mmCIF file of C-alpha atoms in Angstrom:
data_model
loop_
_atom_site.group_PDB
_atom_site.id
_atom_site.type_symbol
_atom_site.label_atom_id
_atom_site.label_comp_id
_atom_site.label_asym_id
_atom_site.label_seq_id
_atom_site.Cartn_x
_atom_site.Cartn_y
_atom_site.Cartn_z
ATOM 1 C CA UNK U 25 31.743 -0.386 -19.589
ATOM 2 C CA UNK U 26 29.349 -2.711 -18.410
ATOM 3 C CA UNK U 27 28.895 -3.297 -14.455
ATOM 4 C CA UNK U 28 25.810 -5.269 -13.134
ATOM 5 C CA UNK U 29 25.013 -5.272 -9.456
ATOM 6 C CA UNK U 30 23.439 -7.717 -7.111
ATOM 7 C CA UNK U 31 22.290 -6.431 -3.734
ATOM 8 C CA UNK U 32 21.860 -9.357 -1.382
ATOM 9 C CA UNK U 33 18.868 -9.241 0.122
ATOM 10 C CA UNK U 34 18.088 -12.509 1.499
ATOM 11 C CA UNK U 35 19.872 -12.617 5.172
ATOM 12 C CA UNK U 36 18.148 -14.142 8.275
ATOM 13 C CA UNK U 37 18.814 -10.476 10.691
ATOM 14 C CA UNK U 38 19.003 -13.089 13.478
ATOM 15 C CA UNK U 39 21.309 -10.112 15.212
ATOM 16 C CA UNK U 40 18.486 -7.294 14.599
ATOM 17 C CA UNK U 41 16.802 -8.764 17.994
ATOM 18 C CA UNK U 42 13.070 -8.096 15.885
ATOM 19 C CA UNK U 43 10.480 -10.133 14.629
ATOM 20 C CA UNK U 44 10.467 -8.087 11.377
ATOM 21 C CA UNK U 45 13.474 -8.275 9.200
ATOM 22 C CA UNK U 46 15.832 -5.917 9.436
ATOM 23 C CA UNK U 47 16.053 -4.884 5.638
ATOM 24 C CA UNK U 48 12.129 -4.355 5.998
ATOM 25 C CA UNK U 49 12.102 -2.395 9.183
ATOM 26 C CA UNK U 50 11.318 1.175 8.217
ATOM 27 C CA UNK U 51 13.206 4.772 8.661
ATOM 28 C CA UNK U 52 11.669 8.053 8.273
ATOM 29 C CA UNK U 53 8.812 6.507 5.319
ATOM 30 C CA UNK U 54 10.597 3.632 3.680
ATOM 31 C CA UNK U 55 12.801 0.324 4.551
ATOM 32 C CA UNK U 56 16.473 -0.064 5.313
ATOM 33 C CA UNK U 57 16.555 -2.023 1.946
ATOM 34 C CA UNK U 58 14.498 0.857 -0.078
ATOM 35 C CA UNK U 59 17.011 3.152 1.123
ATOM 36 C CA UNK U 60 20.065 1.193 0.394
ATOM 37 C CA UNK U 61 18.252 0.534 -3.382
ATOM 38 C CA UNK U 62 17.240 4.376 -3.355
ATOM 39 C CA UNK U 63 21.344 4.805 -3.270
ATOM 40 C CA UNK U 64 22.774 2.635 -5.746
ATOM 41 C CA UNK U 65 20.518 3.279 -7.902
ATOM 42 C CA UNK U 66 21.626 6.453 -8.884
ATOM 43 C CA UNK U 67 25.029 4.996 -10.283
ATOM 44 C CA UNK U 68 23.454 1.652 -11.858
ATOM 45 C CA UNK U 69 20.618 1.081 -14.044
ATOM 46 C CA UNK U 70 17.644 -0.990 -13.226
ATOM 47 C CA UNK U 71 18.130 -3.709 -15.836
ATOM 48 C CA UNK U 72 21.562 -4.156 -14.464
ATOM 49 C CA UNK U 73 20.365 -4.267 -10.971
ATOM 50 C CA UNK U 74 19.351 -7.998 -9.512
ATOM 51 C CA UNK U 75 17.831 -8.342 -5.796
ATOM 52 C CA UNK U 76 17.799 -11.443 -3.674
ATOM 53 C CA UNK U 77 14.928 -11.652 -1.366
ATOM 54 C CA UNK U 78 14.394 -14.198 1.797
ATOM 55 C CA UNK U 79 11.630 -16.844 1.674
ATOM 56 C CA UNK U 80 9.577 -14.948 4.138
ATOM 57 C CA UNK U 81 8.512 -11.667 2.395
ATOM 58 C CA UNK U 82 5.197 -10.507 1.552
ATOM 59 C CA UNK U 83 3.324 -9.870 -1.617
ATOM 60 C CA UNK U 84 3.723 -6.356 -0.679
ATOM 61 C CA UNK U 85 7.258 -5.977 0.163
ATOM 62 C CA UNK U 86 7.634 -7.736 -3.585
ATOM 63 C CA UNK U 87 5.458 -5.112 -5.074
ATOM 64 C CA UNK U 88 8.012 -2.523 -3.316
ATOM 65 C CA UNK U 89 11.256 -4.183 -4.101
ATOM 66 C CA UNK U 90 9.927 -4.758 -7.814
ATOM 67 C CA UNK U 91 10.418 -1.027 -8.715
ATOM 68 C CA UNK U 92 14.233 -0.510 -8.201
ATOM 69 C CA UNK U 93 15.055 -3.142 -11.046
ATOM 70 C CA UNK U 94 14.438 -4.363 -14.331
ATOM 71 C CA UNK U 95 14.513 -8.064 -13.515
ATOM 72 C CA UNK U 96 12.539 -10.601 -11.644
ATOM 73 C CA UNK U 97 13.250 -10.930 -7.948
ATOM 74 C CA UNK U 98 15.663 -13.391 -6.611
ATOM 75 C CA UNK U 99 15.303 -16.283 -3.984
ATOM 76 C CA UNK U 100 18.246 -16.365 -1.598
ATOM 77 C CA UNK U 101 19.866 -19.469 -0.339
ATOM 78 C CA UNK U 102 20.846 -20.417 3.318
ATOM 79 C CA UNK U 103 24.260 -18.423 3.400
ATOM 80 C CA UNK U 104 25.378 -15.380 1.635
ATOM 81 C CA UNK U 105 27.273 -17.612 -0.639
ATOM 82 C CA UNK U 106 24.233 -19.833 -1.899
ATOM 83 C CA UNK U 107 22.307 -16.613 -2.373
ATOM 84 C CA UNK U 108 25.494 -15.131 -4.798
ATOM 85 C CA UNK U 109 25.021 -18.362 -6.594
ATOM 86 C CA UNK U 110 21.714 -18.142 -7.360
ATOM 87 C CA UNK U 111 21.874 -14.329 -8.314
ATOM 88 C CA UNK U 112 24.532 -15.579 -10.716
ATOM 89 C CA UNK U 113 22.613 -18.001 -12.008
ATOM 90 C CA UNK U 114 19.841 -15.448 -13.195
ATOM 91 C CA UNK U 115 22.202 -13.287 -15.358
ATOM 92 C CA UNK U 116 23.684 -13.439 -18.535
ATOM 93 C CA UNK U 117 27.114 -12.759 -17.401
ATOM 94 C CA UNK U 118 28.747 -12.800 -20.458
ATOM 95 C CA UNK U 119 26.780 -9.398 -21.441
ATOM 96 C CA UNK U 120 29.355 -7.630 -18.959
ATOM 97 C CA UNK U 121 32.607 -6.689 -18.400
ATOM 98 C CA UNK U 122 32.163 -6.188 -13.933
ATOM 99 C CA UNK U 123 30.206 -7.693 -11.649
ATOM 100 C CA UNK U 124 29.119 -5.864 -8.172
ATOM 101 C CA UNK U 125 27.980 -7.058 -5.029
ATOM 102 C CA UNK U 126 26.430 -4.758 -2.036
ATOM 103 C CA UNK U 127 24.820 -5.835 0.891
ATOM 104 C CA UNK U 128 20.490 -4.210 1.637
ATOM 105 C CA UNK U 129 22.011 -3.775 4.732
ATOM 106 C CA UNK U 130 24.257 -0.974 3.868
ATOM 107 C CA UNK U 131 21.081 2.220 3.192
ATOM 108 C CA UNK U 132 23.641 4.981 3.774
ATOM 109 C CA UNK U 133 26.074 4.318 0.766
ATOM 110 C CA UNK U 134 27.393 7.447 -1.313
ATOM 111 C CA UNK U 135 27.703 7.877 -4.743
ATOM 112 C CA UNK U 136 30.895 9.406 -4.859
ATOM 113 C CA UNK U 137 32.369 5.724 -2.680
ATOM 114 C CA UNK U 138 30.602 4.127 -5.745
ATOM 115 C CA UNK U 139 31.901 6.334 -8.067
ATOM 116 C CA UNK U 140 35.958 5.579 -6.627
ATOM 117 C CA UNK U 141 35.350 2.010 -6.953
ATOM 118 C CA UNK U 142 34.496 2.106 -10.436
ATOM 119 C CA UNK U 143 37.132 4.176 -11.582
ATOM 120 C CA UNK U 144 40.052 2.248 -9.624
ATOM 121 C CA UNK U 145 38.416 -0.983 -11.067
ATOM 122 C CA UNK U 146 39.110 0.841 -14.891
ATOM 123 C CA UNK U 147 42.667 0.258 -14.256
ATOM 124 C CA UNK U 148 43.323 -3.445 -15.889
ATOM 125 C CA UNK U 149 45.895 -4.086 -12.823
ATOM 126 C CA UNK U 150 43.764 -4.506 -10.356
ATOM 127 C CA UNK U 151 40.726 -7.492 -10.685
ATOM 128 C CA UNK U 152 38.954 -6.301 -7.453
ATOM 129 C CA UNK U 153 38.365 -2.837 -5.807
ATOM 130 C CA UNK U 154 36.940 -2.899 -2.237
ATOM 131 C CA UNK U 155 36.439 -0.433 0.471
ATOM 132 C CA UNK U 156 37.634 -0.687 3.728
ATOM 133 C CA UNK U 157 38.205 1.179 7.177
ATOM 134 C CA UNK U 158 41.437 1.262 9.424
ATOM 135 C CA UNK U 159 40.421 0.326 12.982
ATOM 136 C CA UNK U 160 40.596 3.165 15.331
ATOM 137 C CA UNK U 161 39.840 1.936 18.630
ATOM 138 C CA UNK U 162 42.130 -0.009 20.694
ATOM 139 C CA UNK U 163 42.024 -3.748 19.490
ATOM 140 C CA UNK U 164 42.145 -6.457 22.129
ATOM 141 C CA UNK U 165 42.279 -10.039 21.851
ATOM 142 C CA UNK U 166 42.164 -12.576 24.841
ATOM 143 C CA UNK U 167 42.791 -9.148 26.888
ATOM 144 C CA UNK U 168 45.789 -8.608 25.251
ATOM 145 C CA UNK U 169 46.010 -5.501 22.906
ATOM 146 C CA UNK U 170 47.091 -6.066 19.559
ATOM 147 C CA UNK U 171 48.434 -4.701 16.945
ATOM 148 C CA UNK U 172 45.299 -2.841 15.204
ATOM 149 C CA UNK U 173 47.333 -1.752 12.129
ATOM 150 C CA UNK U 174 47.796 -5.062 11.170
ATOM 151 C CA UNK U 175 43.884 -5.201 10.739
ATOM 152 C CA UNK U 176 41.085 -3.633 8.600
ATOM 153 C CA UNK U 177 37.011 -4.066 8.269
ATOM 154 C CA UNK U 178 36.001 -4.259 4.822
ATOM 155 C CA UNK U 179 32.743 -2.816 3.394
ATOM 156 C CA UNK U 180 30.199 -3.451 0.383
ATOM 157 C CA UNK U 181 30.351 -2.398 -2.326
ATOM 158 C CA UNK U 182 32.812 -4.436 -3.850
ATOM 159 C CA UNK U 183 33.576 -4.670 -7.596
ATOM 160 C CA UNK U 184 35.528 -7.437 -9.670
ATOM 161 C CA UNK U 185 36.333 -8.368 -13.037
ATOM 162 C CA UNK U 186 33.208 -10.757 -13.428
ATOM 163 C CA UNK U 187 35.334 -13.060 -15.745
ATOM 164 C CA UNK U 188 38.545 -13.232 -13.017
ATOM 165 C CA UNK U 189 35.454 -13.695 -10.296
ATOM 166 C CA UNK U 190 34.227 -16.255 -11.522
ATOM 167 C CA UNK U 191 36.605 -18.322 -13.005
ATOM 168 C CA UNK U 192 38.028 -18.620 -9.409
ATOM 169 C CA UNK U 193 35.244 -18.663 -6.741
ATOM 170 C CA UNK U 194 34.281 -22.178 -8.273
ATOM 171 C CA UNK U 195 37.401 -23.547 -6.344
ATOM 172 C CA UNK U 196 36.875 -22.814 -2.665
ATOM 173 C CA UNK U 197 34.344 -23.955 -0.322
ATOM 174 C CA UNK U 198 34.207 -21.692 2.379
ATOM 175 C CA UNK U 199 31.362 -19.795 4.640
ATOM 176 C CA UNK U 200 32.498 -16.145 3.483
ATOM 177 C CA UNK U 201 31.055 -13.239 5.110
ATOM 178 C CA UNK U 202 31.768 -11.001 2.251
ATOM 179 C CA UNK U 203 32.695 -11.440 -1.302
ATOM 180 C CA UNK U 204 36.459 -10.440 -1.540
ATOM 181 C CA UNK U 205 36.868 -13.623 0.419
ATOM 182 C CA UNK U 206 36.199 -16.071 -2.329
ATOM 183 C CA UNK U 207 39.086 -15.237 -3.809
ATOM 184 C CA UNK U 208 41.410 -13.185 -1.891
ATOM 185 C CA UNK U 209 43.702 -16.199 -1.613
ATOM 186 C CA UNK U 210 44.598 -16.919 -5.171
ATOM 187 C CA UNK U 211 47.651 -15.508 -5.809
ATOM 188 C CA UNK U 212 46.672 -14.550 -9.675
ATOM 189 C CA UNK U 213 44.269 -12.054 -8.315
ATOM 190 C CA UNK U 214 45.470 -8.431 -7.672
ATOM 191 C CA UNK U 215 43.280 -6.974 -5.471
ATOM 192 C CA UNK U 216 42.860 -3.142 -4.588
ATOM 193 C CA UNK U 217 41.578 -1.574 -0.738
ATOM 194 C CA UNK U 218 40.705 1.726 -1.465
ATOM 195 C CA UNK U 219 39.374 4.120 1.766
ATOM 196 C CA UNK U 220 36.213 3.047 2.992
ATOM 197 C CA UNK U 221 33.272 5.416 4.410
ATOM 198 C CA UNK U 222 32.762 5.355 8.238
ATOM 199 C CA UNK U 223 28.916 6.684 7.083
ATOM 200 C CA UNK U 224 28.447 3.487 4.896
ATOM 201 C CA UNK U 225 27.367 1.753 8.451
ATOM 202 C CA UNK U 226 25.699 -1.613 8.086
ATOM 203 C CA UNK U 227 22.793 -2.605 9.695
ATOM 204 C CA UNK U 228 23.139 -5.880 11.979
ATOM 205 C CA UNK U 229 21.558 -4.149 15.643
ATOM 206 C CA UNK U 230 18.751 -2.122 16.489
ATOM 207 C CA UNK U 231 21.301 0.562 18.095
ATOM 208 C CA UNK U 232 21.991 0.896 14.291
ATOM 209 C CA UNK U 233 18.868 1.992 13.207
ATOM 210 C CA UNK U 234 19.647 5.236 15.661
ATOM 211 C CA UNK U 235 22.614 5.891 14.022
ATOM 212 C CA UNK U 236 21.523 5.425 10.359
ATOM 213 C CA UNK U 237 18.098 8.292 11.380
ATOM 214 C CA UNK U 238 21.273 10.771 12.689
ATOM 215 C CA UNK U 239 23.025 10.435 9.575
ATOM 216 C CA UNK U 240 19.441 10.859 7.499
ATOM 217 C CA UNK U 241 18.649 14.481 9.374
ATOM 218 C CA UNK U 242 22.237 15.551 8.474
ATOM 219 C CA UNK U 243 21.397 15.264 4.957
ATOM 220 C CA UNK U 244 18.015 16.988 5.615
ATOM 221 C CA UNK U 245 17.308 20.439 3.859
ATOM 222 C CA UNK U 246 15.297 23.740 4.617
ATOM 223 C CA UNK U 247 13.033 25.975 2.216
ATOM 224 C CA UNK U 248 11.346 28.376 3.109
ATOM 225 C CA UNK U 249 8.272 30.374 0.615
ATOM 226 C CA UNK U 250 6.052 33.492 0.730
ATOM 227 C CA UNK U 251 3.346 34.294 -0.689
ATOM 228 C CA UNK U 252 0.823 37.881 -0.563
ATOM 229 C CA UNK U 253 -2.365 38.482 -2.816
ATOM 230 C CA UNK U 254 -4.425 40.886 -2.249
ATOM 231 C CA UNK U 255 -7.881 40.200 -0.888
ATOM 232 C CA UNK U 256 -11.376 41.823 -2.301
ATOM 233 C CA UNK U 257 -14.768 41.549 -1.557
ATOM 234 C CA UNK U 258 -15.821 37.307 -2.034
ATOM 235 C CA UNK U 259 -17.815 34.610 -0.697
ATOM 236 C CA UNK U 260 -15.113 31.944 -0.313
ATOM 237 C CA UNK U 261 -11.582 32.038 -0.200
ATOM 238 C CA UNK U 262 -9.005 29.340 -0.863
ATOM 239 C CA UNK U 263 -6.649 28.119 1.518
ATOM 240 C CA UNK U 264 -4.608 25.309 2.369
ATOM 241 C CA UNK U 265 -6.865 23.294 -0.380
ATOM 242 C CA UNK U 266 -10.143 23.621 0.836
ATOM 243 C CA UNK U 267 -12.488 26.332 0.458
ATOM 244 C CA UNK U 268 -14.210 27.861 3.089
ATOM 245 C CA UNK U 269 -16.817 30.444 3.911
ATOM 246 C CA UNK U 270 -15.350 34.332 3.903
ATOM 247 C CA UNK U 271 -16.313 38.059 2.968
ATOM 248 C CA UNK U 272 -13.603 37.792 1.382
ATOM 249 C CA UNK U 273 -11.680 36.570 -1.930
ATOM 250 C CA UNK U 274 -7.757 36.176 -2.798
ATOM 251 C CA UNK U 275 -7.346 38.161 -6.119
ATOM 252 C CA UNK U 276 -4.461 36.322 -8.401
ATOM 253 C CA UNK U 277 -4.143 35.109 -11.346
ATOM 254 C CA UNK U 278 -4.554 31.522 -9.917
ATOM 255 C CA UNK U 279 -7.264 30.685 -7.325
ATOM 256 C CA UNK U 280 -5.017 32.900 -4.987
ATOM 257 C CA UNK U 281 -4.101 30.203 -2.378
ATOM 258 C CA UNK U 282 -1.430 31.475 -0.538
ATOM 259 C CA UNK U 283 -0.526 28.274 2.192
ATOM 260 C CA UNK U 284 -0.248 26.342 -1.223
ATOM 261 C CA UNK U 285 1.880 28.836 -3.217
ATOM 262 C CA UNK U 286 4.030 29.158 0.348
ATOM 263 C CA UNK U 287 4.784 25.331 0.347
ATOM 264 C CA UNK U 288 5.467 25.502 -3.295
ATOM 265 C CA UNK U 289 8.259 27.872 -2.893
ATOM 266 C CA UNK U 290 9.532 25.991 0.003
ATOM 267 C CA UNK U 291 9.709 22.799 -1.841
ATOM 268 C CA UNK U 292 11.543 24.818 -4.631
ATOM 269 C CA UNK U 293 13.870 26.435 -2.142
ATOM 270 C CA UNK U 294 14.888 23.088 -0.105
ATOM 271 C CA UNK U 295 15.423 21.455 -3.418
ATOM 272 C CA UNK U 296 16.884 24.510 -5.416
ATOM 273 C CA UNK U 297 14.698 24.112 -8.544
ATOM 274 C CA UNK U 298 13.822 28.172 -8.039
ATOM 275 C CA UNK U 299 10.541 29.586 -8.009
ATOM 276 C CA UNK U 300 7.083 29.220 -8.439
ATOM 277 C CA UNK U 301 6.858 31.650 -11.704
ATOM 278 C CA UNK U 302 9.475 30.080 -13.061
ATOM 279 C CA UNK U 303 7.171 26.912 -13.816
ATOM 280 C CA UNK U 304 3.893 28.874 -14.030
ATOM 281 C CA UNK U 305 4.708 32.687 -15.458
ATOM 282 C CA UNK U 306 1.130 34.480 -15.651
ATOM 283 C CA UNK U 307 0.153 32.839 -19.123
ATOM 284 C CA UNK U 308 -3.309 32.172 -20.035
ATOM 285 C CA UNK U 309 -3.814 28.538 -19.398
ATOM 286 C CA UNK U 310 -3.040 29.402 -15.721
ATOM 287 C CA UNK U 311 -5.771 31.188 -15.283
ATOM 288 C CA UNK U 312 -7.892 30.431 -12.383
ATOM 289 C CA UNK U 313 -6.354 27.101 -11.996
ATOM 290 C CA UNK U 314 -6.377 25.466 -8.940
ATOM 291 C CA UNK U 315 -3.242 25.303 -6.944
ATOM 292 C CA UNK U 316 -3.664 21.726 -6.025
ATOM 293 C CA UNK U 317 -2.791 21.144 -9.161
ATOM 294 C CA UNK U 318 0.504 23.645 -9.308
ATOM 295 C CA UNK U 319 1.181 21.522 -6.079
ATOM 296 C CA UNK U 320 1.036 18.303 -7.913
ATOM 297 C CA UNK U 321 3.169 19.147 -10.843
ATOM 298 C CA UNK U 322 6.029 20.164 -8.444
ATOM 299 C CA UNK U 323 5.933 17.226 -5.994
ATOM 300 C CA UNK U 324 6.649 15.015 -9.611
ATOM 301 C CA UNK U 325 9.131 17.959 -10.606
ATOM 302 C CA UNK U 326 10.782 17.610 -7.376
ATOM 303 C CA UNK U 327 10.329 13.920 -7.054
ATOM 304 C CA UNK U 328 8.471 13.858 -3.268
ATOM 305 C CA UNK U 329 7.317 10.880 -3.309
ATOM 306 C CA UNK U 330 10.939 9.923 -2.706
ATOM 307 C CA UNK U 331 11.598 12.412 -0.085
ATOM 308 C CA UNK U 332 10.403 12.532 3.558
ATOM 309 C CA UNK U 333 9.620 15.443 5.288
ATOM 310 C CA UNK U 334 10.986 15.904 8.346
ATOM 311 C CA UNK U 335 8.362 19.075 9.611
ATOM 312 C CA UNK U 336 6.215 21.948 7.992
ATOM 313 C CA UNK U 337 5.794 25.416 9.960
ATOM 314 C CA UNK U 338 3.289 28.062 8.101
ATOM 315 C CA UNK U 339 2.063 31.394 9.187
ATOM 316 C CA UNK U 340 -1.086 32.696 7.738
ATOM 317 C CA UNK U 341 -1.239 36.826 8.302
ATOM 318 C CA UNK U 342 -4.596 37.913 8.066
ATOM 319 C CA UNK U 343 -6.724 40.628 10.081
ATOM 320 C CA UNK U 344 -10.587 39.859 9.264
ATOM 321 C CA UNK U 345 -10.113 36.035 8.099
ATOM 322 C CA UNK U 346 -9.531 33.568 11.429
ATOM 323 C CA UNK U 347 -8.258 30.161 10.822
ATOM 324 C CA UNK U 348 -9.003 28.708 14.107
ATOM 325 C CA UNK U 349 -11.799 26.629 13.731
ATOM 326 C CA UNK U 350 -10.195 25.507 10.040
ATOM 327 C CA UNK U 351 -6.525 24.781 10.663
ATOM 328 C CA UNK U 352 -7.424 20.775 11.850
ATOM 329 C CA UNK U 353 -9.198 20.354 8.254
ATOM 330 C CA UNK U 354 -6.121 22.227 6.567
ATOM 331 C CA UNK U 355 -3.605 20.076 8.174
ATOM 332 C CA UNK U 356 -6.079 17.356 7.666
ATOM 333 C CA UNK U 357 -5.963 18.406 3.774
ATOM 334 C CA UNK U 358 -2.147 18.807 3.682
ATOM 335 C CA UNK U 359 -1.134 16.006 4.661
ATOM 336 C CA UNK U 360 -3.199 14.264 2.656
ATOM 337 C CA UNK U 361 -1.574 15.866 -0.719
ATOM 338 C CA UNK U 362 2.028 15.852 0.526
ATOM 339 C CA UNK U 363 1.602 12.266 1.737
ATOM 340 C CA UNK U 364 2.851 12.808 5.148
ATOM 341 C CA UNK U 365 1.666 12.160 8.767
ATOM 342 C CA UNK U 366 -0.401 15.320 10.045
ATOM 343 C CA UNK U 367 1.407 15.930 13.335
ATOM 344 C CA UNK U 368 4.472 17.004 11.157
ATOM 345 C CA UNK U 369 2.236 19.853 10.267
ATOM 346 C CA UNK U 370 2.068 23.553 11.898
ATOM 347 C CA UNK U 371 -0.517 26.327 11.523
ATOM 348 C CA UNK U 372 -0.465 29.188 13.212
ATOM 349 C CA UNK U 373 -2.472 32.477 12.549
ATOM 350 C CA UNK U 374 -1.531 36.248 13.123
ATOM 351 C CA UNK U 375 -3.203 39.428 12.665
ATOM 352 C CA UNK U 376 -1.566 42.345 12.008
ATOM 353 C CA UNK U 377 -3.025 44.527 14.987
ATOM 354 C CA UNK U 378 -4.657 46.716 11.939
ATOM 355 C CA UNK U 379 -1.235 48.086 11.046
ATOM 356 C CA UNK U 380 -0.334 47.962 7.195
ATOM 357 C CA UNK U 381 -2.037 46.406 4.170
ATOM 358 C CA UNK U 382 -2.730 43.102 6.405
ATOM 359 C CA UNK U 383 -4.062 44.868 9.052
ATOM 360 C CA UNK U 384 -6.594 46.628 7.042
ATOM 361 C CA UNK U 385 -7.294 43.408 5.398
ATOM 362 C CA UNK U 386 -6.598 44.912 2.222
ATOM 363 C CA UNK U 387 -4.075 41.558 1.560
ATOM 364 C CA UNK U 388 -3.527 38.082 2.940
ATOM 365 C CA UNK U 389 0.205 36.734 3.519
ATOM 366 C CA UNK U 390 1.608 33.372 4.774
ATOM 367 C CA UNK U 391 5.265 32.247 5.630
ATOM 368 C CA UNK U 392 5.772 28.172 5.089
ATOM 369 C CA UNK U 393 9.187 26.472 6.189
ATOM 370 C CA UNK U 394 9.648 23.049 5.500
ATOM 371 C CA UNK U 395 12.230 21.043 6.064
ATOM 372 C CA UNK U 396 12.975 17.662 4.110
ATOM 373 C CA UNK U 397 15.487 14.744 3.202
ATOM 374 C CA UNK U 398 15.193 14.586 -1.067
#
């Protein structure tokens, strides 16, 4: 079963009440329209995903929108309807069986609302599935009330038999505001509402933006990692990435870096992939490596360069070893390998009031807790 999607991309935002386009203003790292791609996505493929663009976007914002498909990028036209045309111009349609059409202003979009469209659509009765939302507030009209049950909003995405689609939307002429409407009023076409999601908001105002960053920390996750060695007589130690200047070494089968090995296990624990010996057990062609690199084979495992991170909170215990005068060079250093902005970053440093292992500085422990949207 063959389904190819176009996301239009390509509207004007004259509603957004911003310079900058509302598909290209960004939330927590990366656009509304990355987000919206980021989404649907994960139910369609890249060569079977096309993208309209407006005539004012830059070489960057290209570059961007270039990853999430397989095919070249699409100039829009001056209504939502031109820019469908041309979209349908640039595919093959005879290569599939349904043809789907989502708006880049809809970033919050599930897979499992994705997921009930394509199954209804399986069923050869219906030629078009669409979401949509009963109205819940009172509905008024000329201050009069009115009967609100009589009405629905409809939401993208919608999906249609591509060969029933277009065979008919070649016979009206109207400005439609979504893609249902082209042929909702030929009476050979069976369409389907199915329950819409009151979290697949679209974007049109800036008050929309607020709600679309509550829904993203809802979806936000928590690890937290530990991490002991024991500590011997040194010259440097590791931590946080950067060497610096100690009596004192971390013993360990790696370089002993235990902010690093902390944030490792965090990133493991808010993204339940386990633990850090479960990717590197104490074989032989770990030895001595640096954890920088352990680091950078679990942000690909875990796939952070798609994930934001909302704050980081570490405690280093350590009696002899003071991080004071080094914890602006280790955020400095962090943020620079987890790609985030520094200020998300906390350090703090406790002794142990020479009580225990830590307190007679024969061992060095830190807590990390980070907290992330993957």
């Amino acid at each position: 079963m063959k389904i190819v999607c176009i996301v239009l991309g390509s509207g004007s935002s004259t509603r957004f009440g911003n310079k900058k386009s509302k598909l290209f203003y960004k939330v927590k790292k990366h656009s509304v329209i990355e987000h919206t791609l980021k989404n649907i996505s994960k139910s369609i493929s890249k060569d079977c995903l096309y993208i309209t663009i407006p005539k004012k976007i830059t070489k960057k914002e290209k570059s961007v929108l270039s990853k999430y498909t397989g095919n070249s990028l699409i100039l829009g036209g001056s209504t939502r309807y031109k820019s469908l045309v041309n979209a349908l111009k640039c595919i093959d349609t005879a290569k599939y069986k349904y043809l789907m059409i989502h708006d880049a202003a809809r970033p919050n979009t599930s897979i499992s609302l994705v997921k009930k469209l394509i199954d209804n659509i399986k069923n050869d009765k219906y030629d078009a599935v669409v979401p949509a939302l009963q109205i819940i507030d009172t509905l008024k009209k000329d201050n009069k009330t009115v009967n609100r049950n009589l009405y629905k909003t409809s939401q993208t995405p919608q999906i249609f038999k591509i060969k029933e689609f277009l065979n008919y939307n070649k016979k009206i002429n109207i400005a439609a505001t979504d893609d249902v409407q082209l042929i909702e009023n030929n009476k050979n076409i069976n369409i389907k509402y199915i329950d819409g999601d009151y979290e697949n908001l679209k974007i049109t105002t800036q008050n929309d933006i607020n709600v679309f960053k509550k829904y993203l920390l809802y979806k936000s996750k928590i690890g937290n990692g530990f991490d002991i060695h024991q500590l011997g007589r040194g010259e440097y130690i590791s931590i946080g990435g950067i060497k610096i200047k100690s009596h004192y070494k971390a013993i360990g089968h790696s370089d002993g870096d235990v902010i690093l090995h902390s944030i490792i296990d965090a990133l493991l624990g808010a993204t339940s992939k386990g633990d850090i010996g479960t990717f590197f057990p104490p074989l032989k062609k770990y030895k001595n490596i640096s954890s920088i690199e352990l680091l950078n084979k679990i942000k690909n495992k875990i796939d952070l360069e798609n994930s934001i991170i909302i704050n980081l909170d570490i405690t280093v215990i350590c009696q002899k070893i003071r991080l004071e005068k080094y914890k602006a060079s280790i955020k400095n250093n962090l943020a620079k390998l987890l790609k985030c902005n520094k200020n998300l970053i906390n350090i703090k440093g406790k002794t142990a009031d020479n009580v225990g292992i830590f307190g007679k500085s024969e061992a060095i422990g830190c807590w990390a807790t980070i907290n992330l949207i993957n």
